[in-house]
Structure formats: structure tokens, C-alpha cells
Short mmCIF file of C-alpha atoms and ligand atoms in Angstrom, two decimals:
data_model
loop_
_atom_site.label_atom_id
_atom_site.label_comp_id
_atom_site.label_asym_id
_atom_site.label_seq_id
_atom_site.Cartn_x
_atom_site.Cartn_y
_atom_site.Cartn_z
CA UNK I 243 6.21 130.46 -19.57
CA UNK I 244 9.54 132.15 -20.46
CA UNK I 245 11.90 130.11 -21.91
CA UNK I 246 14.65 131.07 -19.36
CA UNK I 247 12.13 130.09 -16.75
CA UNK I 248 11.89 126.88 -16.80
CA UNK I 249 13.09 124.37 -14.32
CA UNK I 250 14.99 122.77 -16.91
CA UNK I 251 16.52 125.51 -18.75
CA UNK I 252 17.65 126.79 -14.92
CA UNK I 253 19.30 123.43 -14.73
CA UNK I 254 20.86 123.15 -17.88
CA UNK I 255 22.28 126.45 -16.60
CA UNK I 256 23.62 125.85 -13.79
CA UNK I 257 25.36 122.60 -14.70
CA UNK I 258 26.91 124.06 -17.55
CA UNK I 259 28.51 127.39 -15.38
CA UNK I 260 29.78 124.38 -13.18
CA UNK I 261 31.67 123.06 -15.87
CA UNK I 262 33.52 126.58 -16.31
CA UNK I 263 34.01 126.83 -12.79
CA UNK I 264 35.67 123.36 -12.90
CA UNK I 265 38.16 124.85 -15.30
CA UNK I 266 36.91 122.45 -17.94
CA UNK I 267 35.65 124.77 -20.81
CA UNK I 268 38.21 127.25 -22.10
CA UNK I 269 37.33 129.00 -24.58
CA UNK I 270 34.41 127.72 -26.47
CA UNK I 271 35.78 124.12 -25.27
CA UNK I 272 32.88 120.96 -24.62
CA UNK I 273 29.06 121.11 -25.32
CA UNK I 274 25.90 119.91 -23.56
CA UNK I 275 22.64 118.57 -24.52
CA UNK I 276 19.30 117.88 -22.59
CA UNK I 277 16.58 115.65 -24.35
CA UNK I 278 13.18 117.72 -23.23
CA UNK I 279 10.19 115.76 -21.96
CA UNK I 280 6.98 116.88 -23.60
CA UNK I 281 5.30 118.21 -21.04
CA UNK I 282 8.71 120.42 -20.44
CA UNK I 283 8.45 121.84 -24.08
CA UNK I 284 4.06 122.48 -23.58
CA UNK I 285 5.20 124.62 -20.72
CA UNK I 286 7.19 127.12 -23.04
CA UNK I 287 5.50 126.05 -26.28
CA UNK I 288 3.96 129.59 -26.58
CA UNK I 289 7.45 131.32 -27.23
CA UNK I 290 9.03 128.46 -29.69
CA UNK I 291 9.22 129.67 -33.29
CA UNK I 292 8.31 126.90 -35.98
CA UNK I 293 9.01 129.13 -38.88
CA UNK I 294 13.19 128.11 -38.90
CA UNK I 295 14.67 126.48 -41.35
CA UNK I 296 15.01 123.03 -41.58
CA UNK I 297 18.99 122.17 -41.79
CA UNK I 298 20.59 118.34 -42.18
CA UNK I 299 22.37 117.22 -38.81
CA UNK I 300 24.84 115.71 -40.67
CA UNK I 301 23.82 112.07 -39.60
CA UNK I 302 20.52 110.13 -39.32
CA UNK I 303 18.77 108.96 -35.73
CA UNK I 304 15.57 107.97 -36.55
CA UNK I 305 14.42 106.67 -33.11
CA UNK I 306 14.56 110.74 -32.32
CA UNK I 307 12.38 111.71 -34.25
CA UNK I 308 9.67 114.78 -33.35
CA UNK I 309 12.59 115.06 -29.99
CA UNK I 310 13.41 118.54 -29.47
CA UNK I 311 17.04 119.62 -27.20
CA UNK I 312 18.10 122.52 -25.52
CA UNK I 313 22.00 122.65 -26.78
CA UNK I 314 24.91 124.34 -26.73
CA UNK I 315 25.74 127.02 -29.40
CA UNK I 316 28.92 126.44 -31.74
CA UNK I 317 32.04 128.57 -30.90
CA UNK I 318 30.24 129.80 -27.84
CA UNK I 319 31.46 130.01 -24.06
CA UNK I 320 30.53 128.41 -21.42
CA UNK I 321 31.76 130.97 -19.03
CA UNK I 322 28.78 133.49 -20.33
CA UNK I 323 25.69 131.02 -21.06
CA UNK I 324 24.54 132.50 -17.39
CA UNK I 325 25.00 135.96 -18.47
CA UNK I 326 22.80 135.59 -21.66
CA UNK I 327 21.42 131.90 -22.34
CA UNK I 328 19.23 132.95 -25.38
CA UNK I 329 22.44 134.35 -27.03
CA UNK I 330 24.29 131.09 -26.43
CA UNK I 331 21.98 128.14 -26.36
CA UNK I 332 19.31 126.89 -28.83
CA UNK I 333 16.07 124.86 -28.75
CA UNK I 334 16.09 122.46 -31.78
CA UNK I 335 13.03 120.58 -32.89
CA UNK I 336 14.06 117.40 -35.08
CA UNK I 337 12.15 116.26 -38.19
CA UNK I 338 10.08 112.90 -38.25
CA UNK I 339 13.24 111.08 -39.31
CA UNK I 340 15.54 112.24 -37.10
CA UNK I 341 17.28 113.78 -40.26
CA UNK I 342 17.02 117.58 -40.03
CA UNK I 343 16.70 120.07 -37.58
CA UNK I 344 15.36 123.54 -36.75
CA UNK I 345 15.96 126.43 -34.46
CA UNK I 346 12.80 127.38 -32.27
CA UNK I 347 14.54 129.54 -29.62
CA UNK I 348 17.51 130.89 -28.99
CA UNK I 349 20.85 132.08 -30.65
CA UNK I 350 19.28 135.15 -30.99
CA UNK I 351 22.30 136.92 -32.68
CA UNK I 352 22.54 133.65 -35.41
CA UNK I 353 24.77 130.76 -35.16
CA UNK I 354 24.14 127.38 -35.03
CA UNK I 355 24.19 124.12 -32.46
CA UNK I 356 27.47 123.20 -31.42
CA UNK I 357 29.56 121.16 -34.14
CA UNK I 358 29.36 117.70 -32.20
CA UNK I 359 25.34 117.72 -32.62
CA UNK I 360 25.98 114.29 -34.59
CA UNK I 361 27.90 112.69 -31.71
CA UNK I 362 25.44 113.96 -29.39
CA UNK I 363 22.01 112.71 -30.97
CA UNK I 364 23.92 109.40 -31.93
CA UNK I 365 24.52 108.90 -28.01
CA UNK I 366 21.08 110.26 -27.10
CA UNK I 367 19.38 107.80 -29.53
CA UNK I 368 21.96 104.41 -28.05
CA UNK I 369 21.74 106.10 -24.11
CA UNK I 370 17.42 106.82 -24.60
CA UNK I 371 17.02 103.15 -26.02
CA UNK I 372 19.54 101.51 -23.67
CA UNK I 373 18.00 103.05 -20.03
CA UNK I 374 14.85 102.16 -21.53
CA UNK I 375 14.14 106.59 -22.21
CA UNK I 376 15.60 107.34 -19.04
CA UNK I 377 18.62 108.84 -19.84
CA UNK I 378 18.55 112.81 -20.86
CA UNK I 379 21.62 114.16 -20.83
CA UNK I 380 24.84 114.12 -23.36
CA UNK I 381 28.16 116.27 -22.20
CA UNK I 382 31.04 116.73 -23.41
CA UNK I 383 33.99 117.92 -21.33
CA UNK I 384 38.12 119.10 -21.58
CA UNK I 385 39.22 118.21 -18.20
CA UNK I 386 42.63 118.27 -17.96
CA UNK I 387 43.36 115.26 -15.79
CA UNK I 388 41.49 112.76 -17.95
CA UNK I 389 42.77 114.37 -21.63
CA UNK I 390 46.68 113.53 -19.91
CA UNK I 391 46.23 110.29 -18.63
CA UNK I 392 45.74 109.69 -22.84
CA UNK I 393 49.33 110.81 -23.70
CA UNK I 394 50.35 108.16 -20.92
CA UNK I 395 48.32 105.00 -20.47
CA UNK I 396 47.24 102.11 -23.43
CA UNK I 397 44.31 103.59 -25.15
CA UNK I 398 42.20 100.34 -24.12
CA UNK I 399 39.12 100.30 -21.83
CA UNK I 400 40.07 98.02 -19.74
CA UNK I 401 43.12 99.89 -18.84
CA UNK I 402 41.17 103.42 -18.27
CA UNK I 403 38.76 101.45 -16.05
CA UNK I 404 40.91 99.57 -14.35
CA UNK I 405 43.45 102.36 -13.31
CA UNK I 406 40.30 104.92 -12.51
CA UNK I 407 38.12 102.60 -10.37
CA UNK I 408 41.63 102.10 -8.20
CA UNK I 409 42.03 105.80 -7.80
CA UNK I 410 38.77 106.15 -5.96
CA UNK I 411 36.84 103.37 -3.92
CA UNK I 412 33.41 105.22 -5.00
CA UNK I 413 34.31 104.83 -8.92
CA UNK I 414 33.56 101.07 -9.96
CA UNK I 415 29.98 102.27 -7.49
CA UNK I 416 29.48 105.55 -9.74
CA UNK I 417 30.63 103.86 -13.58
CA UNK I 418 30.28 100.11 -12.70
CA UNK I 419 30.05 99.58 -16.39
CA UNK I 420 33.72 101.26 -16.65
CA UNK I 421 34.77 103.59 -19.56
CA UNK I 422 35.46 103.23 -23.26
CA UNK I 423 38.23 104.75 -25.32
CA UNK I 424 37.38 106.60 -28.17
CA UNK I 425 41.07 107.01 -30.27
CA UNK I 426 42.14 110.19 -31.84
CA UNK I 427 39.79 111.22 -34.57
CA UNK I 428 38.88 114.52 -35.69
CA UNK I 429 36.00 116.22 -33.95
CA UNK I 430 32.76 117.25 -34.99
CA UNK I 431 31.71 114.87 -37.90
CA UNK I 432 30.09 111.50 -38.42
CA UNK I 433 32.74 108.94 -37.95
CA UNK I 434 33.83 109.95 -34.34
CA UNK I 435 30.21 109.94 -33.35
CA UNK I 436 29.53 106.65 -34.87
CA UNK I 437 32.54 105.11 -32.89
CA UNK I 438 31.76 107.00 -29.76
CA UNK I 439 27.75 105.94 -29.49
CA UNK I 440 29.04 102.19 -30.67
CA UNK I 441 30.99 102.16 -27.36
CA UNK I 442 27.89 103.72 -25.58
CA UNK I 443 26.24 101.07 -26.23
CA UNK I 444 27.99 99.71 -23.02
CA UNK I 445 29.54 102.63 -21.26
CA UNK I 446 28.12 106.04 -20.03
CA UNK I 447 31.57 107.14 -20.38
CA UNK I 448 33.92 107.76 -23.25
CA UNK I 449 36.78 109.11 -23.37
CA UNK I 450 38.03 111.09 -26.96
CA UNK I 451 42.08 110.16 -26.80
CA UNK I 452 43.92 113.82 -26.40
CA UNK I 453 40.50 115.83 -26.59
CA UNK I 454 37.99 115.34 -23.41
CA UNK I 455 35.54 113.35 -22.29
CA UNK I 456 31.73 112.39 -23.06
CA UNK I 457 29.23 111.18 -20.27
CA UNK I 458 26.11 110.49 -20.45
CA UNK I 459 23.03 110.18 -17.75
CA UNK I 460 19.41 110.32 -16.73
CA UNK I 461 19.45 114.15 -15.33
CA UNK I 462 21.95 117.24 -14.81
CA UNK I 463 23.05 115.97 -11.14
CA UNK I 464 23.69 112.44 -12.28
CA UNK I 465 25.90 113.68 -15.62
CA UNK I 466 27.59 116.04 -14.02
CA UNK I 467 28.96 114.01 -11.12
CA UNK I 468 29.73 111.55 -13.50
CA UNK I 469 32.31 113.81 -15.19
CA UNK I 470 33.46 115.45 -12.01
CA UNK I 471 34.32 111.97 -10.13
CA UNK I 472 36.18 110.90 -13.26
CA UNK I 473 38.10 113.39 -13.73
CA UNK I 474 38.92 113.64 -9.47
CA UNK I 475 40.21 110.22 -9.98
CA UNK I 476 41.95 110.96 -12.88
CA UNK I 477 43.34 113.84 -10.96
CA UNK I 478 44.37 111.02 -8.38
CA UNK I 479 46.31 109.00 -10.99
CA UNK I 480 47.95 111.94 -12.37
CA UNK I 481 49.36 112.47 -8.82
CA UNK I 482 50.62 109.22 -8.51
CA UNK I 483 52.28 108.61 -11.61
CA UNK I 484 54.02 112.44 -10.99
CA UNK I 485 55.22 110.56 -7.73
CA UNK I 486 56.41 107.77 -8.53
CA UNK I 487 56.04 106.85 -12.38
CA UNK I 488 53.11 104.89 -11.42
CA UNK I 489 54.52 102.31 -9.41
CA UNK I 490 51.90 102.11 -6.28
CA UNK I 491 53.04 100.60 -3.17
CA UNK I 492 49.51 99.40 -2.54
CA UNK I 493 45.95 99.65 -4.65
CA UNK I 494 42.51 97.76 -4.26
CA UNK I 495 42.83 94.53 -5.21
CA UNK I 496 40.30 92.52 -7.25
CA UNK I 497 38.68 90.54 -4.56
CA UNK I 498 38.03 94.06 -2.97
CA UNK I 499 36.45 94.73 -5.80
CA UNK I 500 34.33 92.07 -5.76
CA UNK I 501 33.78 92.23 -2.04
CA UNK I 502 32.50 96.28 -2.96
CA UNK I 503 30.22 95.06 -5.68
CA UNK I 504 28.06 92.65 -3.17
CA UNK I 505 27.78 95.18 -0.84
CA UNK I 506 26.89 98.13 -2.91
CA UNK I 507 24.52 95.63 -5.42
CA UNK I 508 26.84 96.61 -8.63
CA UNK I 509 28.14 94.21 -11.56
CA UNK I 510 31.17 94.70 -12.15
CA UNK I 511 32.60 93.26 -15.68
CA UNK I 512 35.26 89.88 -14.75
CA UNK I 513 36.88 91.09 -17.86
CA UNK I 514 37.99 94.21 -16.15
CA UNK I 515 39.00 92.24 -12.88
CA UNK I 516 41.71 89.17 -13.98
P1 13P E 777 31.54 123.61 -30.28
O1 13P E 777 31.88 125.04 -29.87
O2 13P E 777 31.14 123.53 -31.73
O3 13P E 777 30.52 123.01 -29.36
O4 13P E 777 32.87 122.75 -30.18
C1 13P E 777 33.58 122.64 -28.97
C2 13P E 777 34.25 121.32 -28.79
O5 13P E 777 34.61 120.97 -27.69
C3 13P E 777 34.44 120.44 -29.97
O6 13P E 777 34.80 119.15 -29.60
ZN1 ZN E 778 35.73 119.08 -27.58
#
């Protein structure tokens, strides 16, 4: 089958020109990663190359091994992966210790995978053990909601959690886990994706202090509406706060909470609830 064909390369599509139409991609702004299944990658086996070059990712995730990804290219646009995905995407095959990488499809005009491919496989590898292999997709995000909220609020979980799940009654039902708060760091090595898979660990969500926002979930759907009802209620909050400095008359109060949980079978975390 053509690579292009597939179900999951259509998806991977389709969620990332959703992301540009959400206006949160200028630019060559966020990436996106999909961990294949193997009998997704026998299906277009025919037209992978294995004659690339083996190249370090910069970081080591050995439970990944023999994985391949279809990724996001470095310095390319989201706004025209649909008009030519095998210019802008790549399929990467890792090594047997999830060490080193190669190209089998895709970037046809050179390039490599995007510059966070460390904090990527480091979430993939915490996220696939975590959910038990379940979880699939990594993306990273610049929505401009969340990425203000960090100029304004504590950078603390329990204050990002606490202040989103009010915004929206659906939130502590779609992250019941809540989010974590990655601090400024610079982008694209191993330290920020060290500290952003150690809060993984817990979260799905993360968000990088005056930069964006990393998510994390089973399938495109799932990942996607992740980001999108974060950064809604983060949308909500900035509303508020432009209204009245963040004073609120009224908000959902823990008990509610609580009362929501039972009803909708989620745990929510005491700690973020006192
Ligand atoms: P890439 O173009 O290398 O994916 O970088 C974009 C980005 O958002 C870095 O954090
Ligand atoms: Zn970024």
C-alpha cells in the first residue's frame, strides 16, 4: 500500500491540519508523533527504505526499541503537511536500543525529524509503559490561551489544574489526572524532555512555561481533544481574569467536584481539592 494511504497516515493528517486550523502552529510551531502498530507498518512495508543512515536521537529509550513513528519534519509547517505529507513528515525506524534512528520514508527533499524527537520518544516510552501500550500519540502544541495563563498564574500543577478543571465542568472528566508544569527550559534537547516525561509519569498533560503544551493519548481523536479542551478552558480563564483580574463571583466548589467524580467514575487527586 502507498504510504499516504494508509488509515493512519490519513489520520495523522488530518489531526495535524486541525492544529493549523486551530491557529496553534505558526510557522513551523509544535510537532506530532504516532507510535505505528506492526501490522500498520506490514501494510506499507513494501515502500519503506532500510538503506538510511542510522543517526543518534540524542537520548536513550530502550523500551522502544525496533518501534518505528510517523513524525513531524524539523522547521516544517503544519499548514502544508496536507498539501505534500512525504515532503514534510518522516517514517523513522529505531535501533534495538532505542539509541539511533533512521529515515525509511519521507522528507523527500532532506531534513530531519522535528528537534523535540527526544522529548517525544521519552514520553512515548513513560505514556506506552504507563497505559500498559495503549497510548500512541505525543503532540506538541502553541496555543495561545494556555502559553498566557504562564506569564500569569504560579507555575505549580496544582494551580494549572485547579484553575482549568473550574473553567469547564467536562475538564477534571477529560484530564482527571490534572496537568503538570514543565518551567522554562530551552527546547529541543535532553534535559527538558527528561523533566517533561518525569511529570508524564502522572499526567497526560504538560505544560512548557511560555512555550506550548504537550499531550499525550491512546489515538488521534483522544490527543487532539485533549489539547483542544485545554486550551478552550484556558481560553475561559483568560476571559475571566481580562474581566475582572480573576476574582470570580462564583466557581465549582470542591464537593462538586467530588460529587462529579462519583457520577462520572473518575479519581480525582485530594491533593488538588483542599
Ligand atoms: P520543530 O520544527 O523542530 O518540530 O520545532 C518546533 C517547535 O515547536 C519546537 O518546540
Ligand atoms: Zn514548540
Amino acid at each position: 500500500m502507498k504510504v499516504t494511504d494508509a488509515k493512519f497516515v490519513q489520520g495523522f493528517i488530518r489531526m495535524a491540519n486541525d492544529g493549523w486550523e486551530q491557529g496553534w502552529h505558526e510557522r513551523n510551531g509544535g510537532n506530532l508523533t504516532y507510535r505505528i502498530k506492526k501490522e500498520e507498518i506490514e501494510e506499507i512495508r513494501e515502500n519503506l527504505r532500510t538503506d538510511g543512515e542510522w543517526k543518534a536521537i540524542g537520548t536513550s529509550v530502550p523500551n522502544l526499541g525496533g518501534e518505528y513513528f510517523l513524525v513531524t519534519g524539523s522547521g516544517k509547517y503544519f499548514r502544508n503537511i496536507i498539501l505534500d505529507p512525504e515532503e514534510t513528515l518522516a517514517i523513522v525506524e529505531l535501533d534495538a536500543a532505542g539509541e539511533n534512528y533512521r529515515i525509511c520514508w519521507g522528507l523527500k527533499n532532506g531534513g530531519k525529524p522535528t528537534s523535540e524527537l527526544p522529548s517525544h520518544l521519552m514520553n512515548h516510552e513513560v505514556k506506552m509503559i504507563a497505559s500498559g501500550g495503549k497510548h500512541r500519540v505525543i503532540y506538541h502544541a502553541h496555543p495561545a490561551n494556555v502559553i498566557a495563563l504562564t506569564f500569569v498564574l504560579p507555575l505549580e500543577d496544582k494551580v494549572f489544574t485547579r484553575e482549568l478543571w473550574e473553567m469547564a465542568t467536562e475538564c477534571p472528566i477529560v484530564f482527571p489526572d490534572g496537568i503538570g508544569v514543565v518551567p522554562w527550559m530551552v527546547p529541543g534537547g535532553r534535559d527538558i524532555a527528561v523533566a517533561t516525561s518525569e511529570l508524564m509519569k502522572q499526567y497526560n498533560v504538560a505544560v512548557w512555561a511560555h512555550h506550548g503544551l504537550f499531550c499525550s493519548g491512546e489515538d488521534f481523536d483522544l490527543t487532539f481533544g485533549l489539547m483542544h479542551t485545554v486550551e478552550k478552558s484556558a481560553e475561559i480563564l483568560v476571559k475571566v481574569y481580562s474581566m475582572t483580574g480573576g476574582k470570580k463571583r462564583q466557581t465549582i466548589q470542591p464537593d462538586e467536584f467530588r460529587d462529579l467524580a462519583k457520577d462520572f467514575k473518575v479519581t480525582l487527586p485530594e491533593k488538588f481539592l483542599d
